[in-house]
N, C-alpha and C. Protein backbone atom coordinates (compact mmCIF):
# COMPACT_ATOMS: atom_id res chain seq x y z
N MET A 1 -14.93 -11.21 20.94
CA MET A 1 -15.22 -11.76 19.39
C MET A 1 -14.14 -10.69 18.46
N LEU A 2 -13.56 -12.12 17.72
CA LEU A 2 -13.00 -10.50 16.34
C LEU A 2 -13.29 -11.82 15.26
N SER A 3 -13.54 -10.61 14.43
CA SER A 3 -14.01 -11.23 12.44
C SER A 3 -13.21 -10.46 11.93
N ARG A 4 -13.48 -11.78 10.74
CA ARG A 4 -11.52 -11.03 9.85
C ARG A 4 -12.29 -10.48 8.77
N VAL A 5 -12.17 -8.96 8.87
CA VAL A 5 -12.92 -8.65 7.68
C VAL A 5 -11.76 -8.39 5.84
N ARG A 6 -12.80 -8.51 5.65
CA ARG A 6 -11.88 -7.78 4.04
C ARG A 6 -12.48 -6.76 3.73
N ASP A 7 -11.65 -6.48 2.66
CA ASP A 7 -12.75 -4.40 2.23
C ASP A 7 -14.08 -4.27 1.74
N ASN A 8 -15.03 -5.13 2.52
CA ASN A 8 -15.94 -4.65 1.74
C ASN A 8 -16.98 -4.66 2.17
N THR A 9 -18.13 -3.26 2.45
CA THR A 9 -18.82 -2.57 3.23
C THR A 9 -19.68 -3.17 3.43
N GLY A 10 -20.29 -4.15 2.86
CA GLY A 10 -21.71 -5.04 2.78
C GLY A 10 -21.38 -5.85 4.26
N PHE A 11 -19.98 -6.83 3.72
CA PHE A 11 -19.97 -7.64 4.81
C PHE A 11 -19.46 -7.09 6.43
N LYS A 12 -19.37 -5.65 6.04
CA LYS A 12 -18.33 -5.01 7.73
C LYS A 12 -19.86 -4.52 8.42
N THR A 13 -20.79 -4.19 7.47
CA THR A 13 -21.98 -3.39 7.82
C THR A 13 -22.83 -4.68 8.66
N ALA A 14 -23.17 -5.57 7.60
CA ALA A 14 -23.79 -6.85 8.18
C ALA A 14 -23.20 -7.11 9.65
N THR A 15 -21.94 -7.85 10.09
CA THR A 15 -20.66 -7.87 11.15
C THR A 15 -21.17 -6.59 12.18
N ALA A 16 -21.22 -5.90 12.19
CA ALA A 16 -21.27 -4.72 12.77
C ALA A 16 -22.87 -5.45 13.05
N GLU A 17 -23.63 -5.33 13.06
CA GLU A 17 -24.54 -5.30 13.09
C GLU A 17 -25.64 -6.03 14.42
N GLU A 18 -24.29 -7.48 13.27
CA GLU A 18 -25.28 -9.05 14.41
C GLU A 18 -24.23 -9.10 14.86
N LEU A 19 -22.90 -8.32 15.52
CA LEU A 19 -21.87 -9.05 16.28
C LEU A 19 -21.28 -7.64 16.79
N PRO A 20 -22.57 -6.39 17.78
CA PRO A 20 -21.63 -4.92 17.47
C PRO A 20 -20.49 -5.22 18.73
N ASP A 21 -20.21 -6.19 19.49
CA ASP A 21 -18.83 -5.93 20.40
C ASP A 21 -17.54 -6.98 19.43
N ALA A 22 -17.85 -7.32 18.49
CA ALA A 22 -16.71 -7.90 18.00
C ALA A 22 -15.82 -6.75 17.53
N LYS A 23 -14.61 -7.62 17.49
CA LYS A 23 -13.41 -6.59 16.59
C LYS A 23 -12.98 -6.77 15.13
N ALA A 24 -12.86 -5.93 14.71
CA ALA A 24 -12.44 -6.40 12.90
C ALA A 24 -11.22 -6.60 12.53
N VAL A 25 -10.34 -7.96 12.80
CA VAL A 25 -9.31 -7.39 12.05
C VAL A 25 -8.84 -7.57 10.67
N MET A 26 -8.13 -7.68 10.21
CA MET A 26 -7.16 -7.64 8.10
C MET A 26 -6.14 -8.48 9.03
N ASP A 27 -6.02 -9.96 7.84
CA ASP A 27 -4.58 -10.24 7.78
C ASP A 27 -3.70 -9.46 7.21
N PRO A 28 -2.39 -9.65 7.24
CA PRO A 28 -1.26 -8.87 6.57
C PRO A 28 -1.39 -9.55 5.36
N PHE A 29 -1.85 -10.39 5.04
CA PHE A 29 -1.74 -10.17 3.21
C PHE A 29 -2.89 -9.26 2.04
N HIS A 30 -3.72 -9.05 3.23
CA HIS A 30 -4.98 -8.42 2.69
C HIS A 30 -4.67 -7.06 2.58
N VAL A 31 -3.88 -6.60 4.08
CA VAL A 31 -3.45 -5.37 4.14
C VAL A 31 -2.23 -4.72 2.51
N VAL A 32 -1.62 -6.12 2.81
CA VAL A 32 -0.54 -5.45 1.87
C VAL A 32 -1.35 -5.46 0.05
N ARG A 33 -2.10 -5.61 -0.03
CA ARG A 33 -2.86 -6.13 -0.85
C ARG A 33 -3.55 -4.63 -1.05
N LEU A 34 -3.90 -4.00 -0.07
CA LEU A 34 -4.44 -2.60 -0.10
C LEU A 34 -3.58 -1.72 -0.37
N ALA A 35 -2.53 -2.07 0.28
CA ALA A 35 -1.85 -1.17 0.20
C ALA A 35 -0.85 -1.22 -1.80
N GLY A 36 -0.88 -2.55 -2.06
CA GLY A 36 -0.19 -2.06 -3.66
C GLY A 36 -1.28 -1.69 -4.09
N ASP A 37 -3.09 -1.54 -4.19
CA ASP A 37 -4.20 -0.92 -4.91
C ASP A 37 -3.73 0.55 -4.33
N ALA A 38 -3.04 0.66 -3.14
CA ALA A 38 -3.09 2.44 -3.28
C ALA A 38 -1.83 2.78 -4.43
N LEU A 39 -0.98 1.83 -4.37
CA LEU A 39 0.24 2.17 -5.38
C LEU A 39 -0.38 3.05 -6.44
N ASP A 40 -0.72 1.34 -6.86
CA ASP A 40 -1.95 1.80 -8.65
C ASP A 40 -2.26 2.55 -8.35
N GLU A 41 -3.44 3.11 -7.63
CA GLU A 41 -4.10 4.53 -8.20
C GLU A 41 -3.59 5.42 -7.78
N CYS A 42 -1.95 5.75 -7.39
CA CYS A 42 -1.33 7.16 -6.70
C CYS A 42 -0.75 7.03 -8.03
N ARG A 43 -0.49 5.92 -8.70
CA ARG A 43 0.21 6.35 -9.84
C ARG A 43 -0.47 6.64 -11.26
N ARG A 44 -1.53 6.19 -11.19
CA ARG A 44 -2.44 6.22 -12.73
C ARG A 44 -2.94 7.59 -12.16
N ARG A 45 -3.20 8.26 -10.98
CA ARG A 45 -3.27 10.09 -10.39
C ARG A 45 -2.62 10.19 -10.99
N VAL A 46 -1.12 10.19 -10.57
CA VAL A 46 -0.39 11.50 -10.88
C VAL A 46 0.00 10.89 -13.06
N GLN A 47 -0.27 10.10 -13.30
CA GLN A 47 0.10 9.30 -14.52
C GLN A 47 -0.70 10.74 -15.20
N GLN A 48 -2.11 10.42 -14.94
CA GLN A 48 -3.37 11.58 -15.56
C GLN A 48 -3.05 12.76 -15.66
N THR A 49 -2.72 13.39 -13.95
CA THR A 49 -2.43 14.61 -13.77
C THR A 49 -1.27 15.31 -14.70
N THR A 50 -0.43 14.66 -14.32
CA THR A 50 0.87 14.79 -15.17
C THR A 50 1.31 15.13 -16.69
N ARG A 51 0.63 14.00 -17.45
CA ARG A 51 0.61 13.82 -18.66
C ARG A 51 -0.87 14.14 -19.39
N GLY A 52 -1.91 14.07 -18.59
CA GLY A 52 -2.96 14.28 -19.44
C GLY A 52 -3.66 12.72 -19.99
N HIS A 53 -2.84 11.69 -19.64
CA HIS A 53 -3.24 10.62 -20.24
C HIS A 53 -3.32 9.29 -19.20
N ARG A 54 -3.66 8.36 -19.83
CA ARG A 54 -3.30 6.83 -19.52
C ARG A 54 -2.09 6.22 -19.78
N GLY A 55 -1.47 5.61 -18.75
CA GLY A 55 -0.11 5.44 -19.07
C GLY A 55 0.17 4.82 -20.60
N ARG A 56 1.07 4.95 -21.22
CA ARG A 56 1.27 4.30 -21.97
C ARG A 56 3.02 3.54 -22.12
N ALA A 57 3.20 3.52 -23.71
CA ALA A 57 5.03 2.75 -23.26
C ALA A 57 5.99 3.78 -23.28
N GLY A 58 6.44 3.64 -23.07
CA GLY A 58 7.77 5.31 -23.10
C GLY A 58 7.18 6.42 -21.92
N ASP A 59 5.95 6.20 -20.63
CA ASP A 59 5.53 6.76 -20.14
C ASP A 59 6.87 6.61 -18.81
N PRO A 60 7.48 7.22 -17.94
CA PRO A 60 8.16 6.73 -16.90
C PRO A 60 7.36 5.72 -15.91
N LEU A 61 5.99 6.42 -15.28
CA LEU A 61 5.62 5.61 -14.24
C LEU A 61 4.87 4.87 -15.35
N TYR A 62 4.33 4.74 -15.86
CA TYR A 62 3.70 3.25 -16.44
C TYR A 62 4.65 2.35 -16.53
N ALA A 63 6.19 2.15 -17.57
CA ALA A 63 7.20 1.37 -17.38
C ALA A 63 7.42 1.76 -15.87
N ALA A 64 7.46 2.40 -15.05
CA ALA A 64 7.26 1.92 -13.49
C ALA A 64 6.38 0.87 -12.90
N ARG A 65 5.82 0.33 -13.54
CA ARG A 65 4.20 -0.42 -12.86
C ARG A 65 5.33 -1.56 -11.82
N ARG A 66 5.04 -2.74 -13.22
CA ARG A 66 5.74 -3.59 -12.08
C ARG A 66 7.06 -3.38 -10.22
N THR A 67 7.98 -2.96 -11.53
CA THR A 67 8.94 -2.74 -10.44
C THR A 67 8.89 -1.66 -8.99
N LEU A 68 7.74 -1.27 -8.86
CA LEU A 68 6.72 -0.38 -7.85
C LEU A 68 6.40 -1.92 -7.18
N HIS A 69 6.00 -2.56 -7.63
CA HIS A 69 5.47 -3.50 -6.00
C HIS A 69 6.31 -5.11 -6.06
N THR A 70 7.46 -4.30 -6.58
CA THR A 70 9.47 -5.25 -6.47
C THR A 70 9.48 -5.11 -4.82
N GLY A 71 9.50 -6.39 -3.77
CA GLY A 71 10.32 -5.21 -3.32
C GLY A 71 11.94 -4.74 -3.26
N ALA A 72 11.34 -3.74 -1.95
CA ALA A 72 13.21 -2.82 -1.92
C ALA A 72 14.46 -3.61 -2.54
N ASP A 73 14.34 -5.12 -1.06
CA ASP A 73 15.39 -6.17 -1.14
C ASP A 73 15.25 -7.21 -2.24
N LEU A 74 14.66 -6.75 -2.97
CA LEU A 74 15.01 -7.69 -4.13
C LEU A 74 15.21 -6.69 -5.49
N LEU A 75 15.10 -5.98 -5.34
CA LEU A 75 15.22 -5.15 -6.79
C LEU A 75 16.25 -5.25 -7.55
N THR A 76 16.26 -5.77 -8.74
CA THR A 76 18.28 -5.90 -9.80
C THR A 76 18.45 -4.10 -9.76
N ASP A 77 19.57 -3.80 -9.47
CA ASP A 77 20.31 -2.35 -10.31
C ASP A 77 19.95 -1.99 -11.18
N GLN A 78 19.27 -2.16 -12.05
CA GLN A 78 18.75 -1.88 -13.09
C GLN A 78 17.27 -1.03 -13.00
N GLN A 79 16.43 -2.32 -11.79
CA GLN A 79 15.26 -1.45 -11.38
C GLN A 79 15.56 -0.50 -10.21
N LYS A 80 16.84 -0.38 -9.53
CA LYS A 80 16.70 0.16 -8.74
C LYS A 80 17.44 1.92 -9.14
N GLN A 81 17.93 1.70 -10.43
CA GLN A 81 18.00 2.94 -11.24
C GLN A 81 16.36 3.23 -12.08
N ARG A 82 16.48 3.22 -12.40
CA ARG A 82 15.26 2.95 -12.58
C ARG A 82 13.93 4.34 -11.49
N LEU A 83 13.44 3.14 -10.62
CA LEU A 83 13.31 4.04 -9.73
C LEU A 83 13.94 5.08 -9.00
N GLU A 84 15.14 5.56 -8.63
CA GLU A 84 15.74 6.56 -8.23
C GLU A 84 15.90 7.86 -9.71
N THR A 85 15.76 7.60 -10.78
CA THR A 85 15.34 8.25 -11.65
C THR A 85 13.60 9.05 -11.41
N LEU A 86 13.30 7.79 -11.58
CA LEU A 86 11.31 8.38 -11.59
C LEU A 86 10.48 9.35 -9.93
N PHE A 87 12.16 9.08 -9.26
CA PHE A 87 11.91 9.40 -8.14
C PHE A 87 13.13 11.06 -7.94
N THR A 88 13.34 11.23 -8.92
CA THR A 88 14.07 12.38 -8.46
C THR A 88 12.45 13.44 -9.24
N ARG A 89 12.01 13.23 -9.71
CA ARG A 89 10.84 14.08 -10.43
C ARG A 89 9.92 14.61 -9.33
N ASP A 90 10.04 16.48 -9.36
CA ASP A 90 9.28 16.43 -8.28
C ASP A 90 7.47 16.27 -8.19
N GLU A 91 7.48 15.94 -10.21
CA GLU A 91 5.69 15.36 -9.54
C GLU A 91 5.72 14.31 -9.08
N HIS A 92 6.47 13.51 -9.29
CA HIS A 92 6.17 12.21 -8.88
C HIS A 92 6.80 11.98 -6.80
N VAL A 93 6.57 12.98 -6.06
CA VAL A 93 6.44 12.64 -5.50
C VAL A 93 5.80 12.00 -4.64
N GLU A 94 4.37 11.89 -4.46
CA GLU A 94 3.23 11.15 -4.27
C GLU A 94 3.82 10.42 -4.41
N VAL A 95 4.03 8.84 -5.44
CA VAL A 95 3.79 7.61 -5.30
C VAL A 95 5.27 7.26 -4.56
N GLU A 96 6.56 8.20 -4.99
CA GLU A 96 7.41 7.49 -4.37
C GLU A 96 6.67 7.71 -1.93
N ALA A 97 6.26 8.19 -1.97
CA ALA A 97 5.71 8.19 -0.64
C ALA A 97 4.80 6.90 -0.63
N THR A 98 3.73 6.86 -1.88
CA THR A 98 3.28 5.69 -2.02
C THR A 98 3.71 4.62 -1.58
N TRP A 99 4.82 4.61 -1.88
CA TRP A 99 5.91 3.63 -2.89
C TRP A 99 6.20 3.71 -1.28
N GLU A 100 6.81 3.75 -0.48
CA GLU A 100 7.62 3.71 0.88
C GLU A 100 6.72 3.17 2.01
N ILE A 101 5.75 3.42 1.86
CA ILE A 101 4.19 3.04 2.83
C ILE A 101 4.33 1.60 2.66
N TYR A 102 4.39 1.64 1.42
CA TYR A 102 4.15 -0.44 1.21
C TYR A 102 5.64 -0.75 1.18
N GLN A 103 6.30 -0.01 0.75
CA GLN A 103 7.56 -1.40 1.03
C GLN A 103 7.55 -1.63 3.11
N ARG A 104 7.52 -0.20 3.27
CA ARG A 104 7.91 -0.87 4.23
C ARG A 104 6.67 -1.80 5.33
N MET A 105 5.60 -2.01 4.24
CA MET A 105 4.08 -2.70 5.14
C MET A 105 4.83 -4.20 4.11
N ILE A 106 5.05 -4.18 2.94
CA ILE A 106 5.73 -5.61 2.57
C ILE A 106 7.37 -6.16 3.90
N ALA A 107 7.65 -5.11 4.53
CA ALA A 107 9.41 -5.64 5.36
C ALA A 107 7.88 -5.67 6.59
N ALA A 108 7.32 -5.51 7.03
CA ALA A 108 6.92 -6.16 8.53
C ALA A 108 6.24 -7.34 8.44
N TYR A 109 5.53 -7.42 6.74
CA TYR A 109 4.73 -9.01 6.21
C TYR A 109 6.13 -9.92 6.59
N ARG A 110 7.14 -9.52 5.56
CA ARG A 110 8.33 -10.51 6.26
C ARG A 110 9.05 -11.05 6.93
N GLU A 111 8.36 -10.04 7.95
CA GLU A 111 9.27 -10.52 9.38
C GLU A 111 9.90 -10.96 9.76
N PRO A 112 10.84 -12.39 9.83
CA PRO A 112 10.78 -13.59 10.06
C PRO A 112 9.48 -13.65 11.96
N ASP A 113 10.18 -12.65 13.03
CA ASP A 113 9.85 -12.55 14.18
C ASP A 113 8.39 -11.94 14.26
N LYS A 114 7.35 -12.90 14.68
CA LYS A 114 5.69 -12.47 14.07
C LYS A 114 5.54 -11.90 15.44
N ALA A 115 6.20 -11.32 16.05
CA ALA A 115 5.21 -9.94 17.17
C ALA A 115 5.71 -9.09 16.92
N ARG A 116 7.49 -9.32 15.89
CA ARG A 116 7.50 -7.82 15.84
C ARG A 116 7.33 -7.32 14.53
N GLY A 117 6.78 -8.85 13.32
CA GLY A 117 6.15 -8.24 12.06
C GLY A 117 4.20 -7.36 12.94
N ARG A 118 3.92 -8.12 13.48
CA ARG A 118 2.83 -6.85 13.99
C ARG A 118 2.76 -6.10 14.54
N GLN A 119 4.04 -5.43 15.70
CA GLN A 119 4.78 -4.35 15.62
C GLN A 119 4.37 -3.69 15.15
N LEU A 120 5.63 -4.06 13.68
CA LEU A 120 5.91 -2.80 12.79
C LEU A 120 3.85 -2.38 11.89
N MET A 121 3.27 -3.09 11.66
CA MET A 121 2.11 -3.47 10.92
C MET A 121 1.13 -2.22 11.67
N THR A 122 1.52 -2.65 12.85
CA THR A 122 0.47 -2.13 13.82
C THR A 122 1.01 -0.58 13.71
N GLU A 123 2.54 -0.31 13.94
CA GLU A 123 2.74 1.30 14.42
C GLU A 123 2.92 1.92 12.72
N LEU A 124 2.78 1.35 11.29
CA LEU A 124 2.74 1.69 10.48
C LEU A 124 0.87 2.14 10.42
N ILE A 125 -0.26 1.32 10.45
CA ILE A 125 -1.60 1.77 10.47
C ILE A 125 -1.12 3.12 11.39
N ASN A 126 -0.89 2.51 12.04
CA ASN A 126 -1.21 3.57 13.41
C ASN A 126 -1.11 5.10 12.99
N LYS A 127 0.21 5.28 12.08
CA LYS A 127 0.78 6.32 11.64
C LYS A 127 0.56 6.79 10.20
N ILE A 128 -0.92 6.16 9.38
CA ILE A 128 -1.18 6.34 8.14
C ILE A 128 -2.41 6.79 7.90
N SER A 129 -3.01 6.18 9.57
CA SER A 129 -4.64 6.23 10.20
C SER A 129 -4.79 8.23 10.97
N HIS A 130 -3.63 9.03 10.77
CA HIS A 130 -3.92 10.36 10.96
C HIS A 130 -2.57 11.37 10.55
N GLY A 131 -2.91 12.11 10.52
CA GLY A 131 -1.67 13.17 10.08
C GLY A 131 -1.21 13.46 8.95
N VAL A 132 -2.00 12.66 8.04
CA VAL A 132 -1.42 13.24 6.02
C VAL A 132 -1.81 13.44 5.67
N PRO A 133 -0.91 14.04 4.59
CA PRO A 133 -0.88 15.21 3.90
C PRO A 133 -2.03 14.86 3.12
N GLY A 134 -2.72 15.58 2.77
CA GLY A 134 -4.23 15.92 1.86
C GLY A 134 -3.82 15.28 0.95
N ALA A 135 -2.53 15.33 0.10
CA ALA A 135 -2.05 15.32 -1.56
C ALA A 135 -2.33 13.25 -1.52
N LEU A 136 -1.66 13.06 0.04
CA LEU A 136 -2.06 11.63 -0.41
C LEU A 136 -3.06 10.80 0.12
N LYS A 137 -3.83 10.96 -1.21
CA LYS A 137 -5.45 10.40 -0.33
C LYS A 137 -5.18 9.21 -0.70
N GLU A 138 -4.62 8.27 -1.25
CA GLU A 138 -4.56 6.55 -1.53
C GLU A 138 -4.11 6.63 -0.06
N ILE A 139 -2.88 7.37 0.44
CA ILE A 139 -2.49 6.23 1.61
C ILE A 139 -3.41 7.19 3.04
N ILE A 140 -4.40 8.67 2.91
CA ILE A 140 -5.77 7.85 3.84
C ILE A 140 -6.48 7.17 3.45
N THR A 141 -6.55 7.06 2.37
CA THR A 141 -7.65 5.57 2.34
C THR A 141 -7.79 4.72 3.01
N LEU A 142 -6.03 4.33 2.58
CA LEU A 142 -5.50 3.20 3.36
C LEU A 142 -5.54 3.81 5.10
N GLY A 143 -4.69 4.64 5.22
CA GLY A 143 -5.27 4.83 6.45
C GLY A 143 -6.29 3.99 7.61
N ARG A 144 -7.26 4.82 6.21
CA ARG A 144 -8.98 4.61 7.30
C ARG A 144 -9.09 3.19 6.97
N ALA A 145 -9.10 2.22 6.03
CA ALA A 145 -9.20 1.14 6.02
C ALA A 145 -8.07 0.48 6.88
N GLY A 146 -7.36 1.09 6.80
CA GLY A 146 -6.90 0.49 8.19
C GLY A 146 -7.25 0.24 10.00
N ALA A 147 -7.34 1.65 9.97
CA ALA A 147 -7.64 1.69 10.70
C ALA A 147 -8.92 1.28 12.32
N GLY A 148 -8.63 0.58 13.03
CA GLY A 148 -9.81 0.69 13.63
C GLY A 148 -10.13 -0.73 13.83
N ARG A 149 -8.85 -1.65 12.74
CA ARG A 149 -8.75 -3.25 13.04
C ARG A 149 -7.24 -3.44 13.39
N GLY A 150 -7.61 -4.34 14.63
CA GLY A 150 -5.74 -5.06 14.43
C GLY A 150 -5.27 -5.81 13.84
N PRO A 151 -3.97 -5.70 13.04
CA PRO A 151 -3.70 -6.71 11.96
C PRO A 151 -3.32 -7.96 12.61
N ARG A 152 -3.81 -9.24 12.07
CA ARG A 152 -3.51 -10.19 12.67
C ARG A 152 -1.83 -10.57 12.57
N THR A 153 -1.44 -11.43 13.57
CA THR A 153 -0.20 -12.03 13.64
C THR A 153 0.40 -12.26 11.94
N PRO A 154 1.37 -11.56 11.05
CA PRO A 154 2.23 -12.38 10.31
C PRO A 154 2.57 -13.78 9.90
N PRO A 155 2.01 -14.18 8.89
CA PRO A 155 2.46 -15.18 8.71
C PRO A 155 4.11 -15.97 8.66
N GLY A 156 3.87 -17.55 9.16
CA GLY A 156 5.14 -17.66 8.95
C GLY A 156 5.91 -18.94 9.63
C-alpha cells in the first residue's frame, strides 16, 4: 500500500501507526517545493552569517532571491550574470551547492520521459540522503525528508 505524505510529522506518525506496511511517497511537486524551501533557508542562513542581518536592498543574496528560483534553462543573460557574480564569492558556495540540487530536481520534474524523470529524481534523492558535507545543513534535511520515500512518477 502507498501513502502520499506531505512533510507533516503528525500525519506521517499516524499513518505509520495505522498502516505499518505502507510505503510513504512524495509527489515530485512537493519534493521540488521542499528543495525550494531548502534553497531559501540556505540563502537566509548564509546572508545572516556573512552580513550579520536579514537581507536588505543592495545585498547580493537578497537581490538574487527570485533569480535563484528560476529554472536554469529560463534564465535571461542578466540573470545568468547575476548568479555568476554571486557564485564567484567563496562565502556563497553553500548557496551555489543548494541551488544546483534545486536545479537538478526541477530538471527531473520537467523531464518529458516519465520513467527517466523518476530515475533522475530517485538518483538525486539517494545521493543527497548520504554523505553530504555538514555545512550543507538544508540539503541534509532535504535528503532526510526524501529518504525512504520513493518519488511518484512526474506528471506529464
